[in-house]
XYZ file of C-alpha atoms in Angstrom:
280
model
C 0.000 0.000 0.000
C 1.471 2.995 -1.181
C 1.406 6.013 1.487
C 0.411 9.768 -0.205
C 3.212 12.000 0.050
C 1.616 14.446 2.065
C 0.840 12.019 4.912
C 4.866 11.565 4.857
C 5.851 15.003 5.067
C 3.026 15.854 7.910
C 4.816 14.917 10.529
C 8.040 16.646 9.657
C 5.817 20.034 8.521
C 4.101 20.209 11.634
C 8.040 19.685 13.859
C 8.937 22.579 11.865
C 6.113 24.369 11.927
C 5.861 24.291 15.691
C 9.483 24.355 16.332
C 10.996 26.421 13.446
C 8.891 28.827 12.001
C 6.464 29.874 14.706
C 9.484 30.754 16.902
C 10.836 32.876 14.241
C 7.937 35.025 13.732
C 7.032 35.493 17.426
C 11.254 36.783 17.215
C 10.645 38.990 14.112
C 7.212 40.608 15.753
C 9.315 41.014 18.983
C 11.788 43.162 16.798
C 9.549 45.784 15.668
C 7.766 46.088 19.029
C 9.415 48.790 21.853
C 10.747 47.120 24.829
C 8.823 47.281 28.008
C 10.583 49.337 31.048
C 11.106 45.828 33.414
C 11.791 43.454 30.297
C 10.285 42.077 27.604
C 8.271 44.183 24.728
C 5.432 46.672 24.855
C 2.368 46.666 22.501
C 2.952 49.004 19.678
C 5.226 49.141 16.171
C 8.780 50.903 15.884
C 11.848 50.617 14.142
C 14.259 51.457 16.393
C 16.048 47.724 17.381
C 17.526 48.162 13.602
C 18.588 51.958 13.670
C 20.331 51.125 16.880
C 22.412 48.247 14.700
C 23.438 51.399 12.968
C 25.490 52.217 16.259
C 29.456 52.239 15.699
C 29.566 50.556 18.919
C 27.141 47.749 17.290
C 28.228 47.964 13.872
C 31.988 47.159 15.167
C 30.894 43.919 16.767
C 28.979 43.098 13.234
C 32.149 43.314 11.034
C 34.463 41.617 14.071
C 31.960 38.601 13.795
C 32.221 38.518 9.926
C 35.928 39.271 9.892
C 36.174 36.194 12.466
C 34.151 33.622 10.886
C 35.969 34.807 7.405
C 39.552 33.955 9.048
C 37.612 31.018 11.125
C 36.802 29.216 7.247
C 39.949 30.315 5.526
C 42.302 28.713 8.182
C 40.062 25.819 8.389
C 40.272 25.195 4.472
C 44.117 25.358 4.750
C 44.355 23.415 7.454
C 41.599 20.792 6.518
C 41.903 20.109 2.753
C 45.572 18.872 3.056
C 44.011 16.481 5.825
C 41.249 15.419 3.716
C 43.920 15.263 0.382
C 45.886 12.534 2.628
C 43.065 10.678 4.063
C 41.524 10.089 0.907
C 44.304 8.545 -0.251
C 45.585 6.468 2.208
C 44.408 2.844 1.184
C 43.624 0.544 4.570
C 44.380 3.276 7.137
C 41.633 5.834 5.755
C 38.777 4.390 8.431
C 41.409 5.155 11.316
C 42.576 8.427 10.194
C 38.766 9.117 9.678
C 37.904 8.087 13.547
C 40.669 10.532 14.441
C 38.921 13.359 12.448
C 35.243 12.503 14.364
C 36.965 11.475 17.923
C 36.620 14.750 18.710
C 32.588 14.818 18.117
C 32.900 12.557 21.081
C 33.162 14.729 23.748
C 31.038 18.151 24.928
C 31.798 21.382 23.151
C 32.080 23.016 26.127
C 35.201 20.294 27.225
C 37.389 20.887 24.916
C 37.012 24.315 25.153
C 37.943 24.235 28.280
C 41.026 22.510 27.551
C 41.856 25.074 25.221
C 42.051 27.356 28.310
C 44.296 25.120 29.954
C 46.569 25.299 26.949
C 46.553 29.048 26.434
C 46.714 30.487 29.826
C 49.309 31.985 31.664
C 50.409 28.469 33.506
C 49.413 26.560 30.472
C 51.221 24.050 28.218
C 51.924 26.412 25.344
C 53.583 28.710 28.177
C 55.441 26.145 30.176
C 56.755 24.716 27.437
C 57.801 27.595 25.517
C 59.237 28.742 29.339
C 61.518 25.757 29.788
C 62.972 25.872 25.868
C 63.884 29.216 27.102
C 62.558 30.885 23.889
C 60.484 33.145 26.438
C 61.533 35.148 29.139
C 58.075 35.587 30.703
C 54.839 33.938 29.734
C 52.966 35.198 26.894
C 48.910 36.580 27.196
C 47.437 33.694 24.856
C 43.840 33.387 26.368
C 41.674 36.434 26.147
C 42.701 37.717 22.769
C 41.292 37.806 19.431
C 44.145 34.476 18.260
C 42.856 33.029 21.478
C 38.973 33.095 19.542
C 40.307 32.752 16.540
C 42.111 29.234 17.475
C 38.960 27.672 19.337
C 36.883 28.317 16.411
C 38.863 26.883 14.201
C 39.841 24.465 16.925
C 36.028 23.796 17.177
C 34.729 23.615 13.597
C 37.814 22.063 11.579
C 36.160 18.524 11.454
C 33.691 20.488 9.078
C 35.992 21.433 6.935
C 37.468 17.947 6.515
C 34.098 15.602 5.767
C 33.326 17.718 2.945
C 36.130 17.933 0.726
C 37.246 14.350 2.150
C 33.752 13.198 0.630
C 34.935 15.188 -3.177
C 37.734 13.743 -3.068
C 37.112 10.108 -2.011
C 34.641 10.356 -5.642
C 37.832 11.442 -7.610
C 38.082 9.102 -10.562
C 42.085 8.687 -10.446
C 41.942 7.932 -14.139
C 41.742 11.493 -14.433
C 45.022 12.189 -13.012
C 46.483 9.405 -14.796
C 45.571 10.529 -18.251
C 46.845 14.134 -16.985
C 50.026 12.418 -15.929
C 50.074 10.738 -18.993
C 49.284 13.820 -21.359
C 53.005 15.179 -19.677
C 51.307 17.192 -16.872
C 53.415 17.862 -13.402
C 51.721 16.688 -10.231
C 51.551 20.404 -9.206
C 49.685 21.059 -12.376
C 47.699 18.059 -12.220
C 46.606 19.128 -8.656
C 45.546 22.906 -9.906
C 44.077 21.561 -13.113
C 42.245 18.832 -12.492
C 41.781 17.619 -8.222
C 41.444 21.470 -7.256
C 38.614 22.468 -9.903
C 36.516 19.199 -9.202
C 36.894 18.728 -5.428
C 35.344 22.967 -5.288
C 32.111 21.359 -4.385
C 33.280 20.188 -1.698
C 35.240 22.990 -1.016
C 31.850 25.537 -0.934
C 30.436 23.057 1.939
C 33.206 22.534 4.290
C 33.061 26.920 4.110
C 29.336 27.028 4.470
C 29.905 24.293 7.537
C 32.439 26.633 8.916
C 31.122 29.763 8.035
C 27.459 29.866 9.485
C 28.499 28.339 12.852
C 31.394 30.734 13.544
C 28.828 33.883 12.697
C 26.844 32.911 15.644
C 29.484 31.739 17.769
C 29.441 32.648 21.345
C 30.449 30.002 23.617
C 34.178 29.983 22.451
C 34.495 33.893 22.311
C 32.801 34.103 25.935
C 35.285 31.910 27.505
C 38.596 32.321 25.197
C 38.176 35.948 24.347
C 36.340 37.728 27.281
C 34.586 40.719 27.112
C 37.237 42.385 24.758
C 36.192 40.215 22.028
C 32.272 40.513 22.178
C 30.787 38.790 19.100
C 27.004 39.083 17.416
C 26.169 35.888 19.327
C 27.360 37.077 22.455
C 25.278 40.284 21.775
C 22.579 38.486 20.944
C 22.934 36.527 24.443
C 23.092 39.493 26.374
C 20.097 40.987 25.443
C 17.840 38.395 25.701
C 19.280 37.260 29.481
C 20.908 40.202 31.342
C 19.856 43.244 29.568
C 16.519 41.873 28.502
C 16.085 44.324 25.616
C 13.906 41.380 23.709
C 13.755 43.785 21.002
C 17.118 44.685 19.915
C 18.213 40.885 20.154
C 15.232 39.948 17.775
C 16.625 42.501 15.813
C 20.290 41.322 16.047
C 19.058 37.616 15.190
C 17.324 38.534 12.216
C 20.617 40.096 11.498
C 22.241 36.799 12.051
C 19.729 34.752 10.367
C 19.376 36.834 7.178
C 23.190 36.515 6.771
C 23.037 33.184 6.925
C 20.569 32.985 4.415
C 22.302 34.930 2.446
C 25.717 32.499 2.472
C 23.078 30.095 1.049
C 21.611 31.294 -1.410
C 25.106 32.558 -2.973
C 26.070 28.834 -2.782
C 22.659 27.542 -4.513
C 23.111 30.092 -7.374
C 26.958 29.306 -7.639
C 25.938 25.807 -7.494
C 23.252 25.454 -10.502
C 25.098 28.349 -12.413
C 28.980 27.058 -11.712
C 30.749 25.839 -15.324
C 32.470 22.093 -15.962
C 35.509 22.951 -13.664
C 37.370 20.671 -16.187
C 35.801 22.943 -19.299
C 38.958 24.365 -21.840
């Protein structure tokens, strides 16, 4: 007996529906409503949770968040496709290396952040050890800086980067390369000509996976940067539990989420409009 499609997708509308979408109009109303004296919102319409985005003060965290998560996904490709490059290609040892890449999925977020306090403080490994090679005099201020954020997020969110272009690679044919080979091409032009251009798809993920995450980031710049290195997630956290301006963070998470959105769509179109990478 053959089910109707829309008794399939019921269940899943209705999660969403509840879960998803109703939430996010209740947090788009509460954005154009002015915020009650004692917390919360007030009945009435206004515009001023976005002109106060406007703010320098504001505005500043805004581009430190996108600056971040830009940095966050560039270090992560660099770091991540030479992983992936090697794991793909490693024969019998590829399900090990790939446990090594998830192992850290294993334990709480919040963990191994911690333990990248205990590397960067003062009294921390990085210190000590740098201490007893006596290429420091005195220990260096590691944990509540910008490189302190920027190395838990990519820290945090590298294993994104990997399972992506691991997956375009593992699908290389390698008949490709041999005919390039063949046809008199280098191994560094072989690389930029032909593995480059078709593992891209995989590429755009492990950004997207590393991207949108690090935009709303605020666990890992709460505890490794402090208050000198405020994101729009940490904004977004303070207004909805100690300032209780509902408002402005509706405002600042429509923010969030349309920028987001936005990283999508540019991959959708880039997707369905992108040429043969292997095209003269």
């Amino acid at each position: 007996m053959t089910e109707r499609p829309g008794r399939l997708l019921a269940p899943g509308l209705a999660w969403l529906a509840l879960f998803f979408a109703a939430p996010l109009l209740m947090v788009a109303a509460y954005s154009v409503m002015p915020a009650a004296p004692f917390g919360g919102v007030a009945r009435g319409f206004t515009l001023a949770a976005y002109a106060r985005l406007a703010d320098p003060l504001y505005a500043g965290i805004v581009w430190r968040t996108l600056w971040l998560a830009t940095v966050t996904t560039l270090v992560s490709l660099l770091l991540g496709y030479p992983v992936a490059y090697v794991i793909a290609r490693s024969g019998r040892w590829r399900r090990w290396l790939l446990l090594l890449v998830v192992l850290p999925f294993w334990t709480s977020f919040l963990v191994r952040t911690y333990a990248m306090i205990f590397l960067l403080r003062d009294t921390g490994l990085v210190n000590t050890l740098l201490l007893k090679l006596g290429l420091i005099q005195a220990p260096l201020t590691l944990l509540y800086t910008p490189g302190a954020v920027l190395a838990g997020l990519v820290y945090g969110y590298l294993p994104f980067a990997v399972l992506p272009i691991y997956a375009a690679l593992e699908k290389l044919d390698p008949t490709l390369l041999e005919a390039a080979t063949t046809l008199g091409a280098p191994p560094r032009t072989a690389f930029f000509r032909v593995t480059l251009p078709l593992s891209m798809p995989g590429v755009v993920a492990a950004a997207l996976l590393v991207f949108i995450p690090s935009l709303g980031s605020f666990l890992t710049p709460d505890l490794l940067g402090g208050a000198k290195t405020s994101l729009l997630g940490n904004l977004i956290q303070a207004q909805f539990t100690t300032a209780r301006d509902w408002p402005f963070g509706s405002a600042a998470s429509l923010l969030l989420l349309l920028g987001t959105f936005a990283a999508l769509v540019w991959h959708l179109r880039r997707r369905d409009a992108g040429p043969d990478p292997l095209a003269p």
